[in-house]
mmCIF file with all atom_site columns, N, CA and C in Angstrom:
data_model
loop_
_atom_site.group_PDB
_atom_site.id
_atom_site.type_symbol
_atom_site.label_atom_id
_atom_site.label_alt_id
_atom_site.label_comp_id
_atom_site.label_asym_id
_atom_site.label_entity_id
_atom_site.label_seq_id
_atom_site.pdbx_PDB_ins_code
_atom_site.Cartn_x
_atom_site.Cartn_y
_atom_site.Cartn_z
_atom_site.occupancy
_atom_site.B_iso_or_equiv
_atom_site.pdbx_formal_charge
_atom_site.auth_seq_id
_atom_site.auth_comp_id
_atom_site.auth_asym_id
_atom_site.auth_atom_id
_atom_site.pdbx_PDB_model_num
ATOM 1   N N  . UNK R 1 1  ? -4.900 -11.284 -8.661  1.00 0.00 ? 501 UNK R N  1
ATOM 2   C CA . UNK R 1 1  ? -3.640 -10.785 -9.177  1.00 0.00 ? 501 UNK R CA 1
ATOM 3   C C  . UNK R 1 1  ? -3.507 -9.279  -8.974  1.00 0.00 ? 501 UNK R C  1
ATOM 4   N N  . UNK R 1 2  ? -4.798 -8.539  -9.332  1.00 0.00 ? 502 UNK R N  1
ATOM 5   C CA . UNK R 1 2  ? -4.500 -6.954  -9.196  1.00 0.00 ? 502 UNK R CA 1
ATOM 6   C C  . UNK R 1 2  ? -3.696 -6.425  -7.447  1.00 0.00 ? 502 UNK R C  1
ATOM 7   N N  . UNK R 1 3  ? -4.502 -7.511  -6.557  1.00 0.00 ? 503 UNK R N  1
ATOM 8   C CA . UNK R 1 3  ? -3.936 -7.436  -5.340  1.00 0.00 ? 503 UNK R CA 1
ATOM 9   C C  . UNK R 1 3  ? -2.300 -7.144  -5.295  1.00 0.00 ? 503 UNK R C  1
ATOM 10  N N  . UNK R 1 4  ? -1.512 -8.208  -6.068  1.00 0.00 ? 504 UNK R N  1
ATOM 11  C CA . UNK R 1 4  ? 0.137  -7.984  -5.653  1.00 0.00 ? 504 UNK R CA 1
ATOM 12  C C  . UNK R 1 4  ? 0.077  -6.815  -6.448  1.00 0.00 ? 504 UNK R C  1
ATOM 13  N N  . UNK R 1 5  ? -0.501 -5.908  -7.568  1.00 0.00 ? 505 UNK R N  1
ATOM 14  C CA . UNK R 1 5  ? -0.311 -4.786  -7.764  1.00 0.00 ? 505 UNK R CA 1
ATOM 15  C C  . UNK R 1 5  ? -0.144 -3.350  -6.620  1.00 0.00 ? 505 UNK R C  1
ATOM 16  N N  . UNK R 1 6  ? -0.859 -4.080  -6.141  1.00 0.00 ? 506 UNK R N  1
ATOM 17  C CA . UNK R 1 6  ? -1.419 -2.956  -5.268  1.00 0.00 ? 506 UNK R CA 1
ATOM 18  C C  . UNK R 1 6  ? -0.736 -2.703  -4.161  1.00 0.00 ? 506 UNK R C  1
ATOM 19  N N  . UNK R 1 7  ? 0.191  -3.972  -3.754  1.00 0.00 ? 507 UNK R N  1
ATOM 20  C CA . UNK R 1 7  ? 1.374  -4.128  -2.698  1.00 0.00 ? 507 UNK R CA 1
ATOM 21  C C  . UNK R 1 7  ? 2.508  -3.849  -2.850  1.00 0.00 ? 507 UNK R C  1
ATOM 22  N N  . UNK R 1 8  ? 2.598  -3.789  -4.532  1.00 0.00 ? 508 UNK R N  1
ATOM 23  C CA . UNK R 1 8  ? 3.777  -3.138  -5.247  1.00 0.00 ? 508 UNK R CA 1
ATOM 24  C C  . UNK R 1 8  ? 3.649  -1.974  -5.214  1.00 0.00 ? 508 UNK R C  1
ATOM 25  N N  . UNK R 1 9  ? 2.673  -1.335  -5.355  1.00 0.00 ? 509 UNK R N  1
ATOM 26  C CA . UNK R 1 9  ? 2.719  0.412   -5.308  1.00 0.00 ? 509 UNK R CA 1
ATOM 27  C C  . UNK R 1 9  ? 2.382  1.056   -3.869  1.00 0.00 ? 509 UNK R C  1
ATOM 28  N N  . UNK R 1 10 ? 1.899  0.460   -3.298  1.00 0.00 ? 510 UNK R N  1
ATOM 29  C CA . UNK R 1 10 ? 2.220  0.808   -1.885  1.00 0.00 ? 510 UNK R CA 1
ATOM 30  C C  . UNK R 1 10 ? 4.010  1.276   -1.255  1.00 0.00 ? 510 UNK R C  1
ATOM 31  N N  . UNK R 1 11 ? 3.999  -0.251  -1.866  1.00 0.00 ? 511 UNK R N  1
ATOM 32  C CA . UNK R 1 11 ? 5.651  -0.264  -1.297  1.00 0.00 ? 511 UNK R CA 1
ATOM 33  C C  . UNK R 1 11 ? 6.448  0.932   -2.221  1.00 0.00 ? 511 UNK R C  1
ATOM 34  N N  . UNK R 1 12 ? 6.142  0.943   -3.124  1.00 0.00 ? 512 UNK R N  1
ATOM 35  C CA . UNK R 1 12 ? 7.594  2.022   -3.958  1.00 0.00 ? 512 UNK R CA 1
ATOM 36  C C  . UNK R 1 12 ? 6.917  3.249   -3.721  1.00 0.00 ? 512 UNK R C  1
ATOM 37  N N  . UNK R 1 13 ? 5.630  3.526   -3.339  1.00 0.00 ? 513 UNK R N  1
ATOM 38  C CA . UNK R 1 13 ? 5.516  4.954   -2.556  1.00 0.00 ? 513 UNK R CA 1
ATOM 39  C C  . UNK R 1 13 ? 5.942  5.045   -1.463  1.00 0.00 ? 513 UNK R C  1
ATOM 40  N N  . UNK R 1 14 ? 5.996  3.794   -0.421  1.00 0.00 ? 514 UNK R N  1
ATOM 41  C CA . UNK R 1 14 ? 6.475  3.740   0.921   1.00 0.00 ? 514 UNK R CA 1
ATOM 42  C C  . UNK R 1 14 ? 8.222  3.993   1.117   1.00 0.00 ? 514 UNK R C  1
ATOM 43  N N  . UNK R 1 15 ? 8.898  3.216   0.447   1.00 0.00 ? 515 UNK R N  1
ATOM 44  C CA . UNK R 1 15 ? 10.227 3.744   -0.040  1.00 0.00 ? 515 UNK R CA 1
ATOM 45  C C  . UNK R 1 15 ? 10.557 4.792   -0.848  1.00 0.00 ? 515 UNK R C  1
ATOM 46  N N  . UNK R 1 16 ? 9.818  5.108   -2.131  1.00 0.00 ? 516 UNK R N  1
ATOM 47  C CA . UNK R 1 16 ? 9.876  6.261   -2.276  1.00 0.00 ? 516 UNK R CA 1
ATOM 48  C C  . UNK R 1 16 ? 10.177 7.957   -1.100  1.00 0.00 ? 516 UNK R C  1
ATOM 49  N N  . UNK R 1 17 ? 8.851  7.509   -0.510  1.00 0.00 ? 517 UNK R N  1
ATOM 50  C CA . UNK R 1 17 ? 8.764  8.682   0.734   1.00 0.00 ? 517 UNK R CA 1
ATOM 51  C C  . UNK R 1 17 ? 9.598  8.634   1.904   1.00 0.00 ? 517 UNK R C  1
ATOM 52  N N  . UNK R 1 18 ? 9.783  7.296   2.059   1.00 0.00 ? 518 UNK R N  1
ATOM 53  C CA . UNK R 1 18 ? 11.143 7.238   3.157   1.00 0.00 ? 518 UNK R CA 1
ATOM 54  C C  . UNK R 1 18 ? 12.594 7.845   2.588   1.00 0.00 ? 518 UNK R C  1
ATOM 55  N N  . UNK R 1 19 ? 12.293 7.709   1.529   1.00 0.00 ? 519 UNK R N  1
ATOM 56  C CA . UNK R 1 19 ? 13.699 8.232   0.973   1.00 0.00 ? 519 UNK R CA 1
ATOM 57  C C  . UNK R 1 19 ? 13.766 9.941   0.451   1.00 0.00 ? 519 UNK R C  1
ATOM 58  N N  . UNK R 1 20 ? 12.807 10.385  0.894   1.00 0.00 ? 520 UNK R N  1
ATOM 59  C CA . UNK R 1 20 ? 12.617 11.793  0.046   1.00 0.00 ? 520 UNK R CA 1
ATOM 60  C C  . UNK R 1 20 ? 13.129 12.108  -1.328  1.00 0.00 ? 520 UNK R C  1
ATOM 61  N N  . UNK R 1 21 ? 12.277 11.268  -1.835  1.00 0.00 ? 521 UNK R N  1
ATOM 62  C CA . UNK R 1 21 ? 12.264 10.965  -2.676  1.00 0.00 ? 521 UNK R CA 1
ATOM 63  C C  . UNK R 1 21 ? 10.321 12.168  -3.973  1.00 0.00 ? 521 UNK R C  1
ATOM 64  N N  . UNK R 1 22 ? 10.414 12.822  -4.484  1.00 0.00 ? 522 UNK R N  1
ATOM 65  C CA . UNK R 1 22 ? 9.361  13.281  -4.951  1.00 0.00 ? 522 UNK R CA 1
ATOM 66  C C  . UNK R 1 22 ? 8.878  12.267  -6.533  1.00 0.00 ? 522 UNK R C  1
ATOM 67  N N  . UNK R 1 23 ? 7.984  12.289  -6.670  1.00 0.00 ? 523 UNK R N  1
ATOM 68  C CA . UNK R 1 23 ? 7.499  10.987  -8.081  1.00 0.00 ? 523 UNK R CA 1
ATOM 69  C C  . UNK R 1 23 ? 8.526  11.873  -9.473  1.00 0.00 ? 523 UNK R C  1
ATOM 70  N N  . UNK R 1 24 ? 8.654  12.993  -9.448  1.00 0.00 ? 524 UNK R N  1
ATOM 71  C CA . UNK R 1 24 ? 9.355  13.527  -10.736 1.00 0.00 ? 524 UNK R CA 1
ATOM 72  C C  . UNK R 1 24 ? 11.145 13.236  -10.810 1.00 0.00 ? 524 UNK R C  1
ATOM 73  N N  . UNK R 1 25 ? 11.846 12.910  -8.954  1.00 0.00 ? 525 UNK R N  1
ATOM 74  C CA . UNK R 1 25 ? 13.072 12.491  -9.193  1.00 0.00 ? 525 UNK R CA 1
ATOM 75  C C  . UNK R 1 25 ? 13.133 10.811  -9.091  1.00 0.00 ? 525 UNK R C  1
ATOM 76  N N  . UNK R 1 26 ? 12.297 10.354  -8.391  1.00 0.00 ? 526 UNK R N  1
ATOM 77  C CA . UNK R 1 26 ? 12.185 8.975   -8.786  1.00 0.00 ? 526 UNK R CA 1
ATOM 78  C C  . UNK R 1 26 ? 11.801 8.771   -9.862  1.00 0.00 ? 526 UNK R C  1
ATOM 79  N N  . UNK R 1 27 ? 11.122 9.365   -10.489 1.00 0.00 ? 527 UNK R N  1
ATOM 80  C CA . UNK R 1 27 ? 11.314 8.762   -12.237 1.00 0.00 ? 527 UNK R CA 1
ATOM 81  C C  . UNK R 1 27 ? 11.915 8.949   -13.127 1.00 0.00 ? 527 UNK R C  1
ATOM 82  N N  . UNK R 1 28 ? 12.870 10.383  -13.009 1.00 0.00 ? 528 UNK R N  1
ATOM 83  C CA . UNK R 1 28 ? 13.693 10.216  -13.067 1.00 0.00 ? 528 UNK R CA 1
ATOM 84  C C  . UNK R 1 28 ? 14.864 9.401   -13.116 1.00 0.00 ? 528 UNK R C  1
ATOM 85  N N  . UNK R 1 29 ? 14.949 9.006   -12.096 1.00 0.00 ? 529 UNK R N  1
ATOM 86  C CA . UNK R 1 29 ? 16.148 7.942   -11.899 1.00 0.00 ? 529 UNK R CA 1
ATOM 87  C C  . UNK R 1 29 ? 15.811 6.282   -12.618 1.00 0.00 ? 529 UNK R C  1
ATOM 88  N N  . UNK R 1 30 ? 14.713 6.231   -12.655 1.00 0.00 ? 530 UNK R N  1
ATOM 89  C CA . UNK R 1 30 ? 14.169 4.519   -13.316 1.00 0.00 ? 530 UNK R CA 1
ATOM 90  C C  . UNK R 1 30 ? 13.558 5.334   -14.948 1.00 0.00 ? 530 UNK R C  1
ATOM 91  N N  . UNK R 1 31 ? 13.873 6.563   -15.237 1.00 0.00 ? 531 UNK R N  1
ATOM 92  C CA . UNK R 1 31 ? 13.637 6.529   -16.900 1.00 0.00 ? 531 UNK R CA 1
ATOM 93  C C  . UNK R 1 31 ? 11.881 6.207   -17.343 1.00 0.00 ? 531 UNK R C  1
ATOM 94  N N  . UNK R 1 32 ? 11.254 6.601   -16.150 1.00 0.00 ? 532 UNK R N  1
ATOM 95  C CA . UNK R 1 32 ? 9.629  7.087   -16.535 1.00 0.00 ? 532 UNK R CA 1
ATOM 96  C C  . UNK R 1 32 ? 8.660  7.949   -16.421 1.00 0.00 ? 532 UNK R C  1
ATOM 97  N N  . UNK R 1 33 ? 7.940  8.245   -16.784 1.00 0.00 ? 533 UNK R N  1
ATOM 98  C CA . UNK R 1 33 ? 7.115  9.545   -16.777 1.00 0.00 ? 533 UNK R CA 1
ATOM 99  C C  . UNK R 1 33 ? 6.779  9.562   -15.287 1.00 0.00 ? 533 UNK R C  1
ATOM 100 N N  . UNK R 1 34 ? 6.343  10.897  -14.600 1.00 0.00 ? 534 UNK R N  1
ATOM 101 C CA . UNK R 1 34 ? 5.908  10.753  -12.980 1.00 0.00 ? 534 UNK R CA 1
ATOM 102 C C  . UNK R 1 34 ? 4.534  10.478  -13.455 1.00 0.00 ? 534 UNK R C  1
ATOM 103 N N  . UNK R 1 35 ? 4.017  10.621  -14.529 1.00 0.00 ? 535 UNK R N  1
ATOM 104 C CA . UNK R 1 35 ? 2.325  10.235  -14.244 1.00 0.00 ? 535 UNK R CA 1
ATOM 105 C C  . UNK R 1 35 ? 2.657  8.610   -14.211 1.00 0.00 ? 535 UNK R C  1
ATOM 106 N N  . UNK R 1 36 ? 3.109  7.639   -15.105 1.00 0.00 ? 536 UNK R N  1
ATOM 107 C CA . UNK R 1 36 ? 3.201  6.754   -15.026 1.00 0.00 ? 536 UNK R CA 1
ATOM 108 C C  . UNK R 1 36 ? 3.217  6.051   -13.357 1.00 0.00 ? 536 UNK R C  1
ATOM 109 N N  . UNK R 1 37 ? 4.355  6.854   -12.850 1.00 0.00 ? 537 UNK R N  1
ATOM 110 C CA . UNK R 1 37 ? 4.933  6.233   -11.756 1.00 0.00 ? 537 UNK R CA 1
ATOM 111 C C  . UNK R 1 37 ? 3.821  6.491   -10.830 1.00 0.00 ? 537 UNK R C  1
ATOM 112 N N  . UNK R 1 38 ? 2.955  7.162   -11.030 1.00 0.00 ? 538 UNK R N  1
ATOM 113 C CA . UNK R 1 38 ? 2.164  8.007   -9.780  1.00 0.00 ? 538 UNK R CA 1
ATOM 114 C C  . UNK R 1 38 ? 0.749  6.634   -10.295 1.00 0.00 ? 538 UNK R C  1
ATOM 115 N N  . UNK R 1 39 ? 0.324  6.341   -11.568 1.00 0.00 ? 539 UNK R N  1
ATOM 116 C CA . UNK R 1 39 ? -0.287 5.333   -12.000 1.00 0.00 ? 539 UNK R CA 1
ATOM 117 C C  . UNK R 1 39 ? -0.132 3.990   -11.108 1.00 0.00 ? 539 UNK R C  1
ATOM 118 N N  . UNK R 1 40 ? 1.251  3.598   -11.439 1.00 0.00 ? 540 UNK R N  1
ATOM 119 C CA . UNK R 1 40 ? 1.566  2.333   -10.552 1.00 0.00 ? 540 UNK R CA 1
ATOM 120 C C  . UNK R 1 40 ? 1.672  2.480   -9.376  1.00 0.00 ? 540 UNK R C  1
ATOM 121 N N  . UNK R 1 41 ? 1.807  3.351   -8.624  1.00 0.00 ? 541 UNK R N  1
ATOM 122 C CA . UNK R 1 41 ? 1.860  3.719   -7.237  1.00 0.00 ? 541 UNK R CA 1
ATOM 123 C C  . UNK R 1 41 ? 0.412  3.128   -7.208  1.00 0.00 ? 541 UNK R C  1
ATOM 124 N N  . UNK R 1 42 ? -0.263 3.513   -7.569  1.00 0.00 ? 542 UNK R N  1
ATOM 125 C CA . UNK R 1 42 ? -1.927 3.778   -7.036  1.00 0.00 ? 542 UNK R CA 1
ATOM 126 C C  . UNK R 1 42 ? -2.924 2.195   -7.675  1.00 0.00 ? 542 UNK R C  1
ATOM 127 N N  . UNK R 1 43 ? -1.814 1.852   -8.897  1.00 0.00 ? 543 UNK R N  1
ATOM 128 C CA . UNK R 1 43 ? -1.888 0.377   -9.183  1.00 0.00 ? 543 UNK R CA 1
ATOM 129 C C  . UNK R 1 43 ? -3.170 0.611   -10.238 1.00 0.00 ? 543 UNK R C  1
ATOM 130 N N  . UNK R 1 44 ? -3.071 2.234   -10.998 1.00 0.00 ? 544 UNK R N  1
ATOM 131 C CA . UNK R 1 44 ? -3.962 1.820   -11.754 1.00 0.00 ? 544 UNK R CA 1
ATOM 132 C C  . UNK R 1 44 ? -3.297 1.204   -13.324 1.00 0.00 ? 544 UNK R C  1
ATOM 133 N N  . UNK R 1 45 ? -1.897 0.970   -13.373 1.00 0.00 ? 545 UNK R N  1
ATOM 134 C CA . UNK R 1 45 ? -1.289 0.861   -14.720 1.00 0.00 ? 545 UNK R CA 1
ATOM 135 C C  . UNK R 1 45 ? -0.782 -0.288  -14.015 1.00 0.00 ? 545 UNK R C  1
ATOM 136 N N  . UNK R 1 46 ? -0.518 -1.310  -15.089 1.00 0.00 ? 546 UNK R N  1
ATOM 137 C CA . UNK R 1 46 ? 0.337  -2.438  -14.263 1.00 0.00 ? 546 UNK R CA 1
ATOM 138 C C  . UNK R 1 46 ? 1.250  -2.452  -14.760 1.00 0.00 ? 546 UNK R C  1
ATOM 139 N N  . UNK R 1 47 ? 2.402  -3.050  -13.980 1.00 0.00 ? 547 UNK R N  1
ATOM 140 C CA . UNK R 1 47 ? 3.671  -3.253  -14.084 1.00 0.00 ? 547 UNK R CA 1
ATOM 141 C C  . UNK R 1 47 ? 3.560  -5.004  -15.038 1.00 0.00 ? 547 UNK R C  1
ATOM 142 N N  . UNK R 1 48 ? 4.624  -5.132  -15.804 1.00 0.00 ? 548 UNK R N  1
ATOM 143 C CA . UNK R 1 48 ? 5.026  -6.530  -16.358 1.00 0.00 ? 548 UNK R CA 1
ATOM 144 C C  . UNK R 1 48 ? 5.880  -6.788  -15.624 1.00 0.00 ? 548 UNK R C  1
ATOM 145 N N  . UNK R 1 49 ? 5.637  -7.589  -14.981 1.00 0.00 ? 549 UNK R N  1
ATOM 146 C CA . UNK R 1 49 ? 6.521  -9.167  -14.531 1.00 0.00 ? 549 UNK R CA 1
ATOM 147 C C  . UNK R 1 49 ? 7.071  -10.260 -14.861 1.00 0.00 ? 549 UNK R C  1
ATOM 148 N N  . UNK R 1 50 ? 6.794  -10.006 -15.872 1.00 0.00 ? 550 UNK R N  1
ATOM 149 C CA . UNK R 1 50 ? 7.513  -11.486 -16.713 1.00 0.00 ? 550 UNK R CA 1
ATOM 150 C C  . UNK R 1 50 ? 8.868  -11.551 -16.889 1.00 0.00 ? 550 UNK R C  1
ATOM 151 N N  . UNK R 1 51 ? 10.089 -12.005 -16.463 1.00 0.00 ? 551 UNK R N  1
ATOM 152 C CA . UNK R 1 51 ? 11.208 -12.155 -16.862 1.00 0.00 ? 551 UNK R CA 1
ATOM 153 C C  . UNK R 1 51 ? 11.707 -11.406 -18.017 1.00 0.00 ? 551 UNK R C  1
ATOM 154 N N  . UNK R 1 52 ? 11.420 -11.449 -19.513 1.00 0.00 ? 552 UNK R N  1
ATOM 155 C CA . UNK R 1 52 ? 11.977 -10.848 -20.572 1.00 0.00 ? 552 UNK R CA 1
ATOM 156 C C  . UNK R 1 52 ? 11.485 -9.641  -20.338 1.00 0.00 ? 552 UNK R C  1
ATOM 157 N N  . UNK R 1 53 ? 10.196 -8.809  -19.652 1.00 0.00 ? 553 UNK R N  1
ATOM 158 C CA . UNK R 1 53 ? 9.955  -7.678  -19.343 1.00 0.00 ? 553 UNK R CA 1
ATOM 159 C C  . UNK R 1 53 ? 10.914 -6.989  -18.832 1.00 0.00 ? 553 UNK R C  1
ATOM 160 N N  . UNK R 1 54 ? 11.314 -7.219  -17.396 1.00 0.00 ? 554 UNK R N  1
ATOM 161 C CA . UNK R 1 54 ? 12.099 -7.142  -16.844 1.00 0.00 ? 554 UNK R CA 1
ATOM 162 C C  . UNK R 1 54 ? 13.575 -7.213  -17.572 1.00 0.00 ? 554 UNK R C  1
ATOM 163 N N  . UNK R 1 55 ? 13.708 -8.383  -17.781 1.00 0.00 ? 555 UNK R N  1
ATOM 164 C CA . UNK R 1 55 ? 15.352 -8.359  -18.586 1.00 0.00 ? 555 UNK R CA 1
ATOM 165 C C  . UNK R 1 55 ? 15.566 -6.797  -19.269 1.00 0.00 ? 555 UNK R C  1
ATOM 166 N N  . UNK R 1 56 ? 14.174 -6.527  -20.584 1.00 0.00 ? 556 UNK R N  1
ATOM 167 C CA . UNK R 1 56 ? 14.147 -5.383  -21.143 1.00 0.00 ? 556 UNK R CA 1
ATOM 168 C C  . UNK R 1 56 ? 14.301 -3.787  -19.955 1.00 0.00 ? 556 UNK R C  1
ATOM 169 N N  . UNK R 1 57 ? 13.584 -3.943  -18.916 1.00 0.00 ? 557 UNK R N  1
ATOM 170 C CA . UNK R 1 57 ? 13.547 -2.907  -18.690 1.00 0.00 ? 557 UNK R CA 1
ATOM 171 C C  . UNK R 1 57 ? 15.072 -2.708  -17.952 1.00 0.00 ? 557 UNK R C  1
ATOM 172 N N  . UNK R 1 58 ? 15.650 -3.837  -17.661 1.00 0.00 ? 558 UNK R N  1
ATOM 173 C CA . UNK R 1 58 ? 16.852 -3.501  -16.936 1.00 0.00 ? 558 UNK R CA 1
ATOM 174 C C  . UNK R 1 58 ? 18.047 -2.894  -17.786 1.00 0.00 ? 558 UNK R C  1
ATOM 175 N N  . UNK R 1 59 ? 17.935 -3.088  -19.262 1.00 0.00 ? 559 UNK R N  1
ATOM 176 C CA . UNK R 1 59 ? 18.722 -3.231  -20.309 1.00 0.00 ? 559 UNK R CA 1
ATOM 177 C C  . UNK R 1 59 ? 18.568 -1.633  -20.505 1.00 0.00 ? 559 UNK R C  1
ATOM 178 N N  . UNK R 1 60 ? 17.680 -0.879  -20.407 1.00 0.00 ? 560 UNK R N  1
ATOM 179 C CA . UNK R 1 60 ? 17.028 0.273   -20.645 1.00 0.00 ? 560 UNK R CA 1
ATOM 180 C C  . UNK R 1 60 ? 17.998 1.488   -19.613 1.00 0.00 ? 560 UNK R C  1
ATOM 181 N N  . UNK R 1 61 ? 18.072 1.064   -18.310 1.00 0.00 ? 561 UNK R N  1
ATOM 182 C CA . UNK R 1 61 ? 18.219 1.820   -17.218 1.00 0.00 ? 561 UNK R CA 1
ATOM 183 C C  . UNK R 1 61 ? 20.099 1.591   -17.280 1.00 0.00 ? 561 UNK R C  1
ATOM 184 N N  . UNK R 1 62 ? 20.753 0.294   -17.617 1.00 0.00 ? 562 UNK R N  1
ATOM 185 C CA . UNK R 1 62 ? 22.280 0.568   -17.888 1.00 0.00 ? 562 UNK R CA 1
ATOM 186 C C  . UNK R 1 62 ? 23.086 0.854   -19.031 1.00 0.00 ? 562 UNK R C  1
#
């Protein structure tokens, strides 16, 4: 399981950086700390996946 972590933070650094994007305005924009974000990048914090996680965090950001 830690594996799809790790493909997840690949990728949102990979888009992140394609987008010039720096970890303090991307977290910005999704409403989290850059250490956090710089955490899941690197896949040492995990993200929740569970549906109501999600539901919550979407509820957060509109």
């Amino acid at each position: 399981m830690a594996y799809i972590y790790q493909i997840i933070g690949r990728n949102i650094k990979k888009y992140r950086e394609l987008n010039k994007l720096t970890l303090e305005k991307l977290s910005e924009k999704i409403n989290i700390s850059y250490q956090n974000l710089s955490k899941i990048e690197n896949a040492s914090k995990l993200l929740c996946l569970e549906p109501a996680c999600l539901k919550k965090q979407h509820k957060k950001l509109t």
